Amino acid sequence: MTLNGLLNLGSEALQANSFALNVTGQNIANASTPGYVTRTPILETQVDGSLTTGGVQATGVSRAYDQYTQARLYDATGLSSAADSRNSALQQLQSVFNDTAGTGLSAPISALFTSFSSLAANPTDTTTRENVLAAASGFTQAVNSASSSIIQQRQDLLSQAQGVATEINGYATQLASLNTQISVAQGEGNDASDLLAQRDQLLTQLSADVDVHTATDGKGQLVVSVSGTTLVEGGTAASLSVSTDTSGNMTLLSQTGTGPVVDVTSQLTGGKLAGIKEARDVDAEAEGQSLDQLTYDIGTAINTQQEAGYASDGSAGQALFTLGPSAQGAASSIALNPAMVGNPQLVAAASSAATAPGGSDNAVALANLANENIASGGTTTAADAYANIVGDVGLRAQSAQQDSETRDAMTSQVQTMRDSTSGVSLDEQMVALSNYQSAYSAASQLITTASTLLNGLITDLTP
Amino acid sequence: MRVSDSMQTDSILASLSSVENQLTAASQVASSGQKINEPSDDPVAAAQLVRVNASIAQATAYQSTITNVQGDLTLSESSLASAVDVVQNAQQIALEASNGSVPASDLQSMAGQISQLQNQLLAIANQKGTTGYLFSGSQTATAAFSAAGVFQGDGEDRVADVGAGNAAVVNVSGAQAFTAAGGVDVFSALTALQTALTTNDPAGISAGVNALTQAGSQITAAESDAGIKLDRLTTAASVQQQTQVSLATAQNGLDAADPAQAYTQLQTMESAVQQAIDTSRITLSTLSANRFG
């Protein structure tokens, strides 16, 4: 070992520790960067052939990265974001049926039936008859508006899903280009930590939109699959789009380049898209259908009874509502029969032409429909059927809320696991910093010492 | 476990937002006084509440129906009582005339009185209530009797809903009270009596006495029929009243928040939020301490 060797040793130590300080600096700088993975400098002893030099060298950084936890994080993020989307959609859906806030249909339905009850007590009074028409039109307006709220919500959810698909495509393009950059960097033997951290973060963001699975292909490139289809393979990205099928349900389509368009809806399991799809095509659809059925049942029962009676001028009763031939779309299309509008005398209170105008048998029969099992295939009363809708939408909203809470808790647990492995601890960095700082100071002291010795030697040896 | 800084800040955020959510929920209950502000708060109770509210609306409608029809039925009853008086007056006159010692000139004036009583009775039989002519059956727009005393209505019952499946008859049949359908045609009997008095026909006068006796009991029967119908309405009204009370209790039980409980919960949540904020402040001050100085 020579004095020059000592100088070399010192300089290597300076380099290695300054690299380590640099890495510590990166960690501190990125303490709050989402998706950043803590780096540890890899310091190794310098080997020169079979010689022991005692030197040190920095060979790179290692990332505190756990692929399993990361995959769990994608899953958990996907599930909790699906539950959140469904939850917020259902909170909106249940506001359509929120009778405690006065937005439900229970008041208009009651008003409709009680108007017949008042009619029976006073069949010749024009105001009472007008009140029947007003209650009937109040009922149609209330169901029309409930139905259009649901239709509008389904439309909004579709637009939202289309926005999400656009976002996914943006992520896919960025992931493809990151994949290319990473393989170039790694091919050139460079450290790709920053690029890898960016890619992880993009994947986490992507997993909030749709279910994400990652794998590595034969060439060592990352393959990202979503909803059972390959979204990104190496530098190639597919594109997703959201559309509707013939029955109006949301579909998720995938296309790679100019290849065929594939319907991948059935494999959608996570992320906002899955939550939106369930809220739109399962929850809102079911409530919309129940509302249609109830409207159709009430409308049909009243029309039938009204047609069985006689108006105050002795003419045969006409339908009170215009109604389609089936329940489908009934809630949005039901309206007061135009022939009845402004003609309160046509309300059929009497049960025969002879008993008009004072007869009230038919009005009693109309009022009694409130107590008859006219809804849900003749199994419940109208009020019960509506109560069932409220109960059902409440249960759905409640379970969505609980799901969302449970899954959020799961996600934050996984996030904690991930942060525990990969997050930056400033305490740790403080210790590392002072560690490397001392080593760096000691190394400079080493160089000073070697240099002093050398100087002394040169002075002594100089005649 | 290795604790990174972001774990600590994330957990502070999570616990703060959780207690604040609970505080919002508690303050909603306390300020609205309702346990159920959305169906998802308690789906089963929310559905039950809809049923209870529908029943309350119905009970209220039944009650207002009863109040509406009670007026006309009471008027019918008192009209019939006056009709009985009129018929009894006529009967008195007929009895007086039938004892044979009344001079012919008095008989003429008696005939005049009968004619006036007949007009009085016609006015009573054509009494109108809030729903039209009381004694015309379903022909409420037509006077029950023509000026000549011919019945123009029908014998139909008018019904109203006074309870679930309880349709009560709310009119008294004019046909039963005043026409041959009930036994004697009261107006024909009075006309016949008037003729008998004018023509001094003792047989006719005594037939008139009999007819009017029958007419009196016929109208009295109609009057008591009105009384029975009114009783039925009163019973129905008290049933609906009781129903409403028990429904209101049910509604209250389902929906109303216990003020003491709601307020206590609100205060508990308030101090929980305060504690969470204090704890967060301590944790954050540790985190932000200058460890590198």
PDB file of C-alpha atoms in Angstrom, chain A residues 178-424:
ATOM      1  CA  LEU A 178     -42.381   4.988 -20.449  1.00  0.00           C
ATOM      2  CA  ASN A 179     -41.941   1.306 -21.303  1.00  0.00           C
ATOM      3  CA  THR A 180     -39.874   2.290 -24.320  1.00  0.00           C
ATOM      4  CA  GLN A 181     -37.770   4.763 -22.347  1.00  0.00           C
ATOM      5  CA  ILE A 182     -37.216   2.245 -19.545  1.00  0.00           C
ATOM      6  CA  SER A 183     -36.037  -0.475 -21.888  1.00  0.00           C
ATOM      7  CA  VAL A 184     -33.715   1.993 -23.653  1.00  0.00           C
ATOM      8  CA  ALA A 185     -32.293   3.197 -20.313  1.00  0.00           C
ATOM      9  CA  GLN A 186     -31.864  -0.303 -18.979  1.00  0.00           C
ATOM     10  CA  GLY A 187     -30.343  -1.446 -22.269  1.00  0.00           C
ATOM     11  CA  GLU A 188     -27.755   1.306 -21.921  1.00  0.00           C
ATOM     12  CA  GLY A 189     -27.103   0.176 -18.356  1.00  0.00           C
ATOM     13  CA  ASN A 190     -28.578   3.327 -16.839  1.00  0.00           C
ATOM     14  CA  ASP A 191     -30.533   3.592 -13.671  1.00  0.00           C
ATOM     15  CA  ALA A 192     -34.227   3.886 -14.527  1.00  0.00           C
ATOM     16  CA  SER A 193     -35.525   4.491 -10.994  1.00  0.00           C
ATOM     17  CA  ASP A 194     -37.253   7.757 -11.815  1.00  0.00           C
ATOM     18  CA  LEU A 195     -38.960   6.246 -14.843  1.00  0.00           C
ATOM     19  CA  LEU A 196     -39.981   3.164 -12.861  1.00  0.00           C
ATOM     20  CA  ALA A 197     -41.452   5.319 -10.084  1.00  0.00           C
ATOM     21  CA  GLN A 198     -43.402   7.290 -12.658  1.00  0.00           C
ATOM     22  CA  ARG A 199     -44.686   4.085 -14.215  1.00  0.00           C
ATOM     23  CA  ASP A 200     -45.827   2.712 -10.845  1.00  0.00           C
ATOM     24  CA  GLN A 201     -47.662   5.911 -10.126  1.00  0.00           C
ATOM     25  CA  LEU A 202     -49.360   5.835 -13.535  1.00  0.00           C
ATOM     26  CA  LEU A 203     -50.393   2.247 -12.926  1.00  0.00           C
ATOM     27  CA  THR A 204     -51.859   3.185  -9.552  1.00  0.00           C
ATOM     28  CA  GLN A 205     -53.810   5.999 -11.191  1.00  0.00           C
ATOM     29  CA  LEU A 206     -54.910   3.628 -13.941  1.00  0.00           C
ATOM     30  CA  SER A 207     -56.065   1.090 -11.365  1.00  0.00           C
ATOM     31  CA  ALA A 208     -58.519   3.679 -10.009  1.00  0.00           C
ATOM     32  CA  ASP A 209     -60.165   3.739 -13.443  1.00  0.00           C
ATOM     33  CA  VAL A 210     -60.237   0.061 -14.366  1.00  0.00           C
ATOM     34  CA  ASP A 211     -58.982  -3.266 -13.028  1.00  0.00           C
ATOM     35  CA  VAL A 212     -55.226  -3.542 -13.706  1.00  0.00           C
ATOM     36  CA  HIS A 213     -52.979  -6.588 -13.918  1.00  0.00           C
ATOM     37  CA  THR A 214     -49.344  -6.467 -14.836  1.00  0.00           C
ATOM     38  CA  ALA A 215     -46.975  -9.115 -16.109  1.00  0.00           C
ATOM     39  CA  THR A 216     -43.637  -9.241 -17.838  1.00  0.00           C
ATOM     40  CA  ASP A 217     -43.433 -10.694 -21.329  1.00  0.00           C
ATOM     41  CA  GLY A 218     -40.673 -12.845 -22.780  1.00  0.00           C
ATOM     42  CA  LYS A 219     -38.628  -9.792 -23.759  1.00  0.00           C
ATOM     43  CA  GLY A 220     -38.738  -8.442 -20.232  1.00  0.00           C
ATOM     44  CA  GLN A 221     -41.242  -5.752 -21.151  1.00  0.00           C
ATOM     45  CA  LEU A 222     -44.152  -4.828 -18.959  1.00  0.00           C
ATOM     46  CA  VAL A 223     -47.581  -5.974 -20.133  1.00  0.00           C
ATOM     47  CA  VAL A 224     -50.554  -4.140 -18.636  1.00  0.00           C
ATOM     48  CA  SER A 225     -53.912  -5.829 -18.981  1.00  0.00           C
ATOM     49  CA  VAL A 226     -57.216  -4.257 -18.018  1.00  0.00           C
ATOM     50  CA  SER A 227     -60.670  -5.833 -18.047  1.00  0.00           C
ATOM     51  CA  GLY A 228     -59.205  -9.021 -19.466  1.00  0.00           C
ATOM     52  CA  THR A 229     -57.590  -7.354 -22.457  1.00  0.00           C
ATOM     53  CA  THR A 230     -54.039  -6.177 -23.098  1.00  0.00           C
ATOM     54  CA  LEU A 231     -53.880  -2.407 -22.823  1.00  0.00           C
ATOM     55  CA  VAL A 232     -50.150  -1.861 -23.063  1.00  0.00           C
ATOM     56  CA  GLU A 233     -47.483  -4.267 -24.240  1.00  0.00           C
ATOM     57  CA  GLY A 234     -44.032  -2.766 -24.346  1.00  0.00           C
ATOM     58  CA  GLY A 235     -44.308   0.351 -26.464  1.00  0.00           C
ATOM     59  CA  THR A 236     -47.727  -0.446 -27.937  1.00  0.00           C
ATOM     60  CA  ALA A 237     -50.950   0.841 -26.425  1.00  0.00           C
ATOM     61  CA  ALA A 238     -54.496  -0.237 -27.236  1.00  0.00           C
ATOM     62  CA  SER A 239     -57.381   2.167 -26.888  1.00  0.00           C
ATOM     63  CA  LEU A 240     -60.593   1.719 -24.941  1.00  0.00           C
ATOM     64  CA  SER A 241     -63.938   3.242 -25.710  1.00  0.00           C
ATOM     65  CA  VAL A 242     -67.300   3.245 -23.976  1.00  0.00           C
ATOM     66  CA  SER A 243     -70.507   2.791 -25.897  1.00  0.00           C
ATOM     67  CA  THR A 244     -73.959   1.276 -25.455  1.00  0.00           C
ATOM     68  CA  ASP A 245     -75.436  -1.934 -26.779  1.00  0.00           C
ATOM     69  CA  THR A 246     -78.858  -2.370 -28.349  1.00  0.00           C
ATOM     70  CA  SER A 247     -80.588  -2.564 -24.975  1.00  0.00           C
ATOM     71  CA  GLY A 248     -78.917   0.651 -23.833  1.00  0.00           C
ATOM     72  CA  ASN A 249     -76.413  -1.008 -21.500  1.00  0.00           C
ATOM     73  CA  MET A 250     -72.899   0.337 -21.256  1.00  0.00           C
ATOM     74  CA  THR A 251     -70.208  -1.584 -23.145  1.00  0.00           C
ATOM     75  CA  LEU A 252     -66.430  -1.356 -22.956  1.00  0.00           C
ATOM     76  CA  LEU A 253     -64.656  -1.826 -26.285  1.00  0.00           C
ATOM     77  CA  SER A 254     -60.979  -2.330 -26.909  1.00  0.00           C
ATOM     78  CA  GLN A 255     -59.020  -1.824 -30.114  1.00  0.00           C
ATOM     79  CA  THR A 256     -55.318  -2.228 -30.802  1.00  0.00           C
ATOM     80  CA  GLY A 257     -54.159  -0.012 -33.652  1.00  0.00           C
ATOM     81  CA  THR A 258     -56.466  -0.647 -36.579  1.00  0.00           C
ATOM     82  CA  GLY A 259     -57.280  -4.152 -35.395  1.00  0.00           C
ATOM     83  CA  PRO A 260     -60.736  -5.490 -34.658  1.00  0.00           C
ATOM     84  CA  VAL A 261     -62.879  -3.885 -31.963  1.00  0.00           C
ATOM     85  CA  VAL A 262     -63.380  -6.328 -29.105  1.00  0.00           C
ATOM     86  CA  ASP A 263     -66.162  -6.115 -26.530  1.00  0.00           C
ATOM     87  CA  VAL A 264     -64.519  -6.671 -23.131  1.00  0.00           C
ATOM     88  CA  THR A 265     -67.415  -5.540 -20.935  1.00  0.00           C
ATOM     89  CA  SER A 266     -67.997  -8.925 -19.338  1.00  0.00           C
ATOM     90  CA  GLN A 267     -64.529  -8.987 -17.767  1.00  0.00           C
ATOM     91  CA  LEU A 268     -64.694  -5.541 -16.234  1.00  0.00           C
ATOM     92  CA  THR A 269     -64.251  -6.046 -12.495  1.00  0.00           C
ATOM     93  CA  GLY A 270     -62.680  -2.964 -10.963  1.00  0.00           C
ATOM     94  CA  GLY A 271     -62.089   0.745 -11.097  1.00  0.00           C
ATOM     95  CA  LYS A 272     -64.481   3.605 -11.745  1.00  0.00           C
ATOM     96  CA  LEU A 273     -65.694   1.942 -14.947  1.00  0.00           C
ATOM     97  CA  ALA A 274     -66.939  -1.128 -13.043  1.00  0.00           C
ATOM     98  CA  GLY A 275     -68.634   1.024 -10.384  1.00  0.00           C
ATOM     99  CA  ILE A 276     -70.275   3.221 -12.984  1.00  0.00           C
ATOM    100  CA  LYS A 277     -71.415   0.196 -14.960  1.00  0.00           C
ATOM    101  CA  GLU A 278     -73.027  -1.416 -11.941  1.00  0.00           C
ATOM    102  CA  ALA A 279     -74.720   1.759 -10.746  1.00  0.00           C
ATOM    103  CA  ARG A 280     -75.956   2.520 -14.249  1.00  0.00           C
ATOM    104  CA  ASP A 281     -76.960  -0.848 -15.657  1.00  0.00           C
ATOM    105  CA  VAL A 282     -77.910  -2.707 -12.499  1.00  0.00           C
ATOM    106  CA  ASP A 283     -79.058  -0.254  -9.821  1.00  0.00           C
ATOM    107  CA  ALA A 284     -80.525   2.659 -11.783  1.00  0.00           C
ATOM    108  CA  GLU A 285     -81.906   0.249 -14.378  1.00  0.00           C
ATOM    109  CA  ALA A 286     -83.689  -1.817 -11.717  1.00  0.00           C
ATOM    110  CA  GLU A 287     -85.223   1.233 -10.019  1.00  0.00           C
ATOM    111  CA  GLY A 288     -86.229   2.666 -13.381  1.00  0.00           C
ATOM    112  CA  GLN A 289     -87.980  -0.592 -14.258  1.00  0.00           C
ATOM    113  CA  SER A 290     -89.746  -0.780 -10.903  1.00  0.00           C
ATOM    114  CA  LEU A 291     -90.913   2.796 -11.358  1.00  0.00           C
ATOM    115  CA  ASP A 292     -92.155   2.004 -14.879  1.00  0.00           C
ATOM    116  CA  GLN A 293     -94.015  -1.045 -13.604  1.00  0.00           C
ATOM    117  CA  LEU A 294     -95.615   0.840 -10.721  1.00  0.00           C
ATOM    118  CA  THR A 295     -96.660   3.711 -12.991  1.00  0.00           C
ATOM    119  CA  TYR A 296     -98.105   1.271 -15.496  1.00  0.00           C
ATOM    120  CA  ASP A 297     -99.984  -0.651 -12.796  1.00  0.00           C
ATOM    121  CA  ILE A 298    -101.489   2.469 -11.227  1.00  0.00           C
ATOM    122  CA  GLY A 299    -102.308   3.996 -14.616  1.00  0.00           C
ATOM    123  CA  THR A 300    -103.907   0.800 -15.929  1.00  0.00           C
ATOM    124  CA  ALA A 301    -105.985   0.184 -12.809  1.00  0.00           C
ATOM    125  CA  ILE A 302    -107.293   3.747 -12.749  1.00  0.00           C
ATOM    126  CA  ASN A 303    -107.958   3.795 -16.499  1.00  0.00           C
ATOM    127  CA  THR A 304    -109.888   0.523 -16.307  1.00  0.00           C
ATOM    128  CA  GLN A 305    -112.015   1.735 -13.409  1.00  0.00           C
ATOM    129  CA  GLN A 306    -112.523   5.143 -14.981  1.00  0.00           C
ATOM    130  CA  GLU A 307    -113.648   3.494 -18.227  1.00  0.00           C
ATOM    131  CA  ALA A 308    -116.109   1.358 -16.256  1.00  0.00           C
ATOM    132  CA  GLY A 309    -117.820   4.479 -14.907  1.00  0.00           C
ATOM    133  CA  TYR A 310    -119.824   7.346 -16.313  1.00  0.00           C
ATOM    134  CA  ALA A 311    -119.105  11.043 -16.510  1.00  0.00           C
ATOM    135  CA  SER A 312    -121.411  13.573 -14.887  1.00  0.00           C
ATOM    136  CA  ASP A 313    -123.099  14.161 -18.261  1.00  0.00           C
ATOM    137  CA  GLY A 314    -123.903  10.437 -18.428  1.00  0.00           C
ATOM    138  CA  SER A 315    -121.315   9.684 -21.119  1.00  0.00           C
ATOM    139  CA  ALA A 316    -119.144   6.592 -20.753  1.00  0.00           C
ATOM    140  CA  GLY A 317    -115.901   7.129 -18.833  1.00  0.00           C
ATOM    141  CA  GLN A 318    -112.662   7.632 -20.749  1.00  0.00           C
ATOM    142  CA  ALA A 319    -109.134   6.736 -19.773  1.00  0.00           C
ATOM    143  CA  LEU A 320    -107.686   9.248 -17.310  1.00  0.00           C
ATOM    144  CA  PHE A 321    -104.127   8.672 -18.504  1.00  0.00           C
ATOM    145  CA  THR A 322    -102.501   8.048 -21.839  1.00  0.00           C
ATOM    146  CA  LEU A 323    -100.366   5.007 -21.356  1.00  0.00           C
ATOM    147  CA  GLY A 324     -98.296   2.825 -23.672  1.00  0.00           C
ATOM    148  CA  PRO A 325     -99.161  -0.830 -24.316  1.00  0.00           C
ATOM    149  CA  SER A 326     -96.547  -2.124 -21.860  1.00  0.00           C
ATOM    150  CA  ALA A 327     -94.764  -1.075 -18.704  1.00  0.00           C
ATOM    151  CA  GLN A 328     -91.583  -0.231 -20.591  1.00  0.00           C
ATOM    152  CA  GLY A 329     -91.023   3.507 -20.488  1.00  0.00           C
ATOM    153  CA  ALA A 330     -94.390   4.079 -18.777  1.00  0.00           C
ATOM    154  CA  ALA A 331     -92.971   6.438 -16.150  1.00  0.00           C
ATOM    155  CA  SER A 332     -91.529   8.785 -18.739  1.00  0.00           C
ATOM    156  CA  SER A 333     -94.470   8.649 -21.151  1.00  0.00           C
ATOM    157  CA  ILE A 334     -97.532   8.683 -18.889  1.00  0.00           C
ATOM    158  CA  ALA A 335     -99.628  11.835 -19.246  1.00  0.00           C
ATOM    159  CA  LEU A 336    -103.098  13.069 -18.523  1.00  0.00           C
ATOM    160  CA  ASN A 337    -105.423  12.024 -21.355  1.00  0.00           C
ATOM    161  CA  PRO A 338    -105.707  15.197 -23.513  1.00  0.00           C
ATOM    162  CA  ALA A 339    -109.479  14.588 -23.798  1.00  0.00           C
ATOM    163  CA  MET A 340    -109.759  14.930 -20.022  1.00  0.00           C
ATOM    164  CA  VAL A 341    -107.676  18.097 -19.735  1.00  0.00           C
ATOM    165  CA  GLY A 342    -109.919  21.000 -18.734  1.00  0.00           C
ATOM    166  CA  ASN A 343    -112.964  18.707 -18.627  1.00  0.00           C
ATOM    167  CA  PRO A 344    -113.514  17.862 -14.983  1.00  0.00           C
ATOM    168  CA  GLN A 345    -117.084  16.776 -15.754  1.00  0.00           C
ATOM    169  CA  LEU A 346    -115.609  13.750 -17.584  1.00  0.00           C
ATOM    170  CA  VAL A 347    -114.262  12.207 -14.388  1.00  0.00           C
ATOM    171  CA  ALA A 348    -116.389   9.084 -14.042  1.00  0.00           C
ATOM    172  CA  ALA A 349    -117.821   9.206 -10.526  1.00  0.00           C
ATOM    173  CA  ALA A 350    -121.043   7.364 -11.321  1.00  0.00           C
ATOM    174  CA  SER A 351    -121.285   3.665 -12.064  1.00  0.00           C
ATOM    175  CA  SER A 352    -124.102   3.989 -14.582  1.00  0.00           C
ATOM    176  CA  ALA A 353    -125.418   6.624 -16.932  1.00  0.00           C
ATOM    177  CA  ALA A 354    -128.674   6.680 -14.964  1.00  0.00           C
ATOM    178  CA  THR A 355    -127.013   7.571 -11.676  1.00  0.00           C
ATOM    179  CA  ALA A 356    -125.036  10.497 -13.100  1.00  0.00           C
ATOM    180  CA  PRO A 357    -124.303  13.143 -11.892  1.00  0.00           C
ATOM    181  CA  GLY A 358    -124.826  12.426  -8.206  1.00  0.00           C
ATOM    182  CA  GLY A 359    -123.864   8.721  -8.194  1.00  0.00           C
ATOM    183  CA  SER A 360    -120.523   8.083  -6.570  1.00  0.00           C
ATOM    184  CA  ASP A 361    -120.137   4.284  -6.750  1.00  0.00           C
ATOM    185  CA  ASN A 362    -117.367   4.494  -9.295  1.00  0.00           C
ATOM    186  CA  ALA A 363    -115.553   7.217  -7.374  1.00  0.00           C
ATOM    187  CA  VAL A 364    -115.591   4.928  -4.341  1.00  0.00           C
ATOM    188  CA  ALA A 365    -114.244   2.117  -6.514  1.00  0.00           C
ATOM    189  CA  LEU A 366    -111.496   4.433  -7.802  1.00  0.00           C
ATOM    190  CA  ALA A 367    -110.582   5.488  -4.259  1.00  0.00           C
ATOM    191  CA  ASN A 368    -110.604   1.856  -3.172  1.00  0.00           C
ATOM    192  CA  LEU A 369    -107.884   1.053  -5.693  1.00  0.00           C
ATOM    193  CA  ALA A 370    -105.540   2.457  -3.030  1.00  0.00           C
ATOM    194  CA  ASN A 371    -106.332  -0.587  -0.880  1.00  0.00           C
ATOM    195  CA  GLU A 372    -106.355  -3.141  -3.644  1.00  0.00           C
ATOM    196  CA  ASN A 373    -103.447  -5.243  -4.811  1.00  0.00           C
ATOM    197  CA  ILE A 374    -103.082  -3.535  -8.138  1.00  0.00           C
ATOM    198  CA  ALA A 375     -99.270  -3.461  -8.270  1.00  0.00           C
ATOM    199  CA  SER A 376     -96.436  -5.937  -8.837  1.00  0.00           C
ATOM    200  CA  GLY A 377     -98.562  -8.451 -10.686  1.00  0.00           C
ATOM    201  CA  GLY A 378    -101.519  -8.067  -8.330  1.00  0.00           C
ATOM    202  CA  THR A 379     -99.565  -8.867  -5.173  1.00  0.00           C
ATOM    203  CA  THR A 380     -99.291  -5.502  -3.415  1.00  0.00           C
ATOM    204  CA  THR A 381    -101.007  -2.154  -3.131  1.00  0.00           C
ATOM    205  CA  ALA A 382     -99.563   0.845  -4.933  1.00  0.00           C
ATOM    206  CA  ALA A 383     -98.296   2.381  -1.685  1.00  0.00           C
ATOM    207  CA  ASP A 384     -96.614  -0.906  -0.752  1.00  0.00           C
ATOM    208  CA  ALA A 385     -95.013  -1.242  -4.153  1.00  0.00           C
ATOM    209  CA  TYR A 386     -93.642   2.271  -3.843  1.00  0.00           C
ATOM    210  CA  ALA A 387     -92.430   1.548  -0.291  1.00  0.00           C
ATOM    211  CA  ASN A 388     -90.627  -1.481  -1.722  1.00  0.00           C
ATOM    212  CA  ILE A 389     -88.866   0.725  -4.255  1.00  0.00           C
ATOM    213  CA  VAL A 390     -87.775   3.107  -1.493  1.00  0.00           C
ATOM    214  CA  GLY A 391     -86.599   0.192   0.651  1.00  0.00           C
ATOM    215  CA  ASP A 392     -84.751  -1.334  -2.269  1.00  0.00           C
ATOM    216  CA  VAL A 393     -82.983   1.848  -3.328  1.00  0.00           C
ATOM    217  CA  GLY A 394     -82.141   2.499   0.337  1.00  0.00           C
ATOM    218  CA  LEU A 395     -80.656  -0.971   0.732  1.00  0.00           C
ATOM    219  CA  ARG A 396     -78.621  -0.571  -2.423  1.00  0.00           C
ATOM    220  CA  ALA A 397     -77.337   2.836  -1.318  1.00  0.00           C
ATOM    221  CA  GLN A 398     -76.618   1.533   2.166  1.00  0.00           C
ATOM    222  CA  SER A 399     -74.671  -1.480   0.927  1.00  0.00           C
ATOM    223  CA  ALA A 400     -72.782   0.692  -1.575  1.00  0.00           C
ATOM    224  CA  GLN A 401     -71.869   3.031   1.257  1.00  0.00           C
ATOM    225  CA  GLN A 402     -70.695   0.175   3.450  1.00  0.00           C
ATOM    226  CA  ASP A 403     -68.799  -1.386   0.533  1.00  0.00           C
ATOM    227  CA  SER A 404     -67.109   1.875  -0.179  1.00  0.00           C
ATOM    228  CA  GLU A 405     -66.094   2.313   3.464  1.00  0.00           C
ATOM    229  CA  THR A 406     -64.805  -1.268   3.772  1.00  0.00           C
ATOM    230  CA  ARG A 407     -62.867  -1.071   0.538  1.00  0.00           C
ATOM    231  CA  ASP A 408     -61.435   2.335   1.356  1.00  0.00           C
ATOM    232  CA  ALA A 409     -60.189   0.878   4.631  1.00  0.00           C
ATOM    233  CA  MET A 410     -58.687  -2.082   2.757  1.00  0.00           C
ATOM    234  CA  THR A 411     -56.988   0.238   0.298  1.00  0.00           C
ATOM    235  CA  SER A 412     -55.517   2.385   3.006  1.00  0.00           C
ATOM    236  CA  GLN A 413     -54.269  -0.756   4.701  1.00  0.00           C
ATOM    237  CA  VAL A 414     -52.549  -1.884   1.516  1.00  0.00           C
ATOM    238  CA  GLN A 415     -51.318   1.661   0.991  1.00  0.00           C
ATOM    239  CA  THR A 416     -49.836   1.506   4.500  1.00  0.00           C
ATOM    240  CA  MET A 417     -48.162  -1.795   3.634  1.00  0.00           C
ATOM    241  CA  ARG A 418     -46.778  -0.264   0.479  1.00  0.00           C
ATOM    242  CA  ASP A 419     -45.617   2.888   2.271  1.00  0.00           C
ATOM    243  CA  SER A 420     -44.098   0.821   5.005  1.00  0.00           C
ATOM    244  CA  THR A 421     -41.953  -0.898   2.387  1.00  0.00           C
ATOM    245  CA  SER A 422     -41.452   1.815  -0.163  1.00  0.00           C
ATOM    246  CA  GLY A 423     -42.274   5.131   1.472  1.00  0.00           C
ATOM    247  CA  VAL A 424     -39.639   7.617   2.572  1.00  0.00           C
TER     248      VAL A 424
END
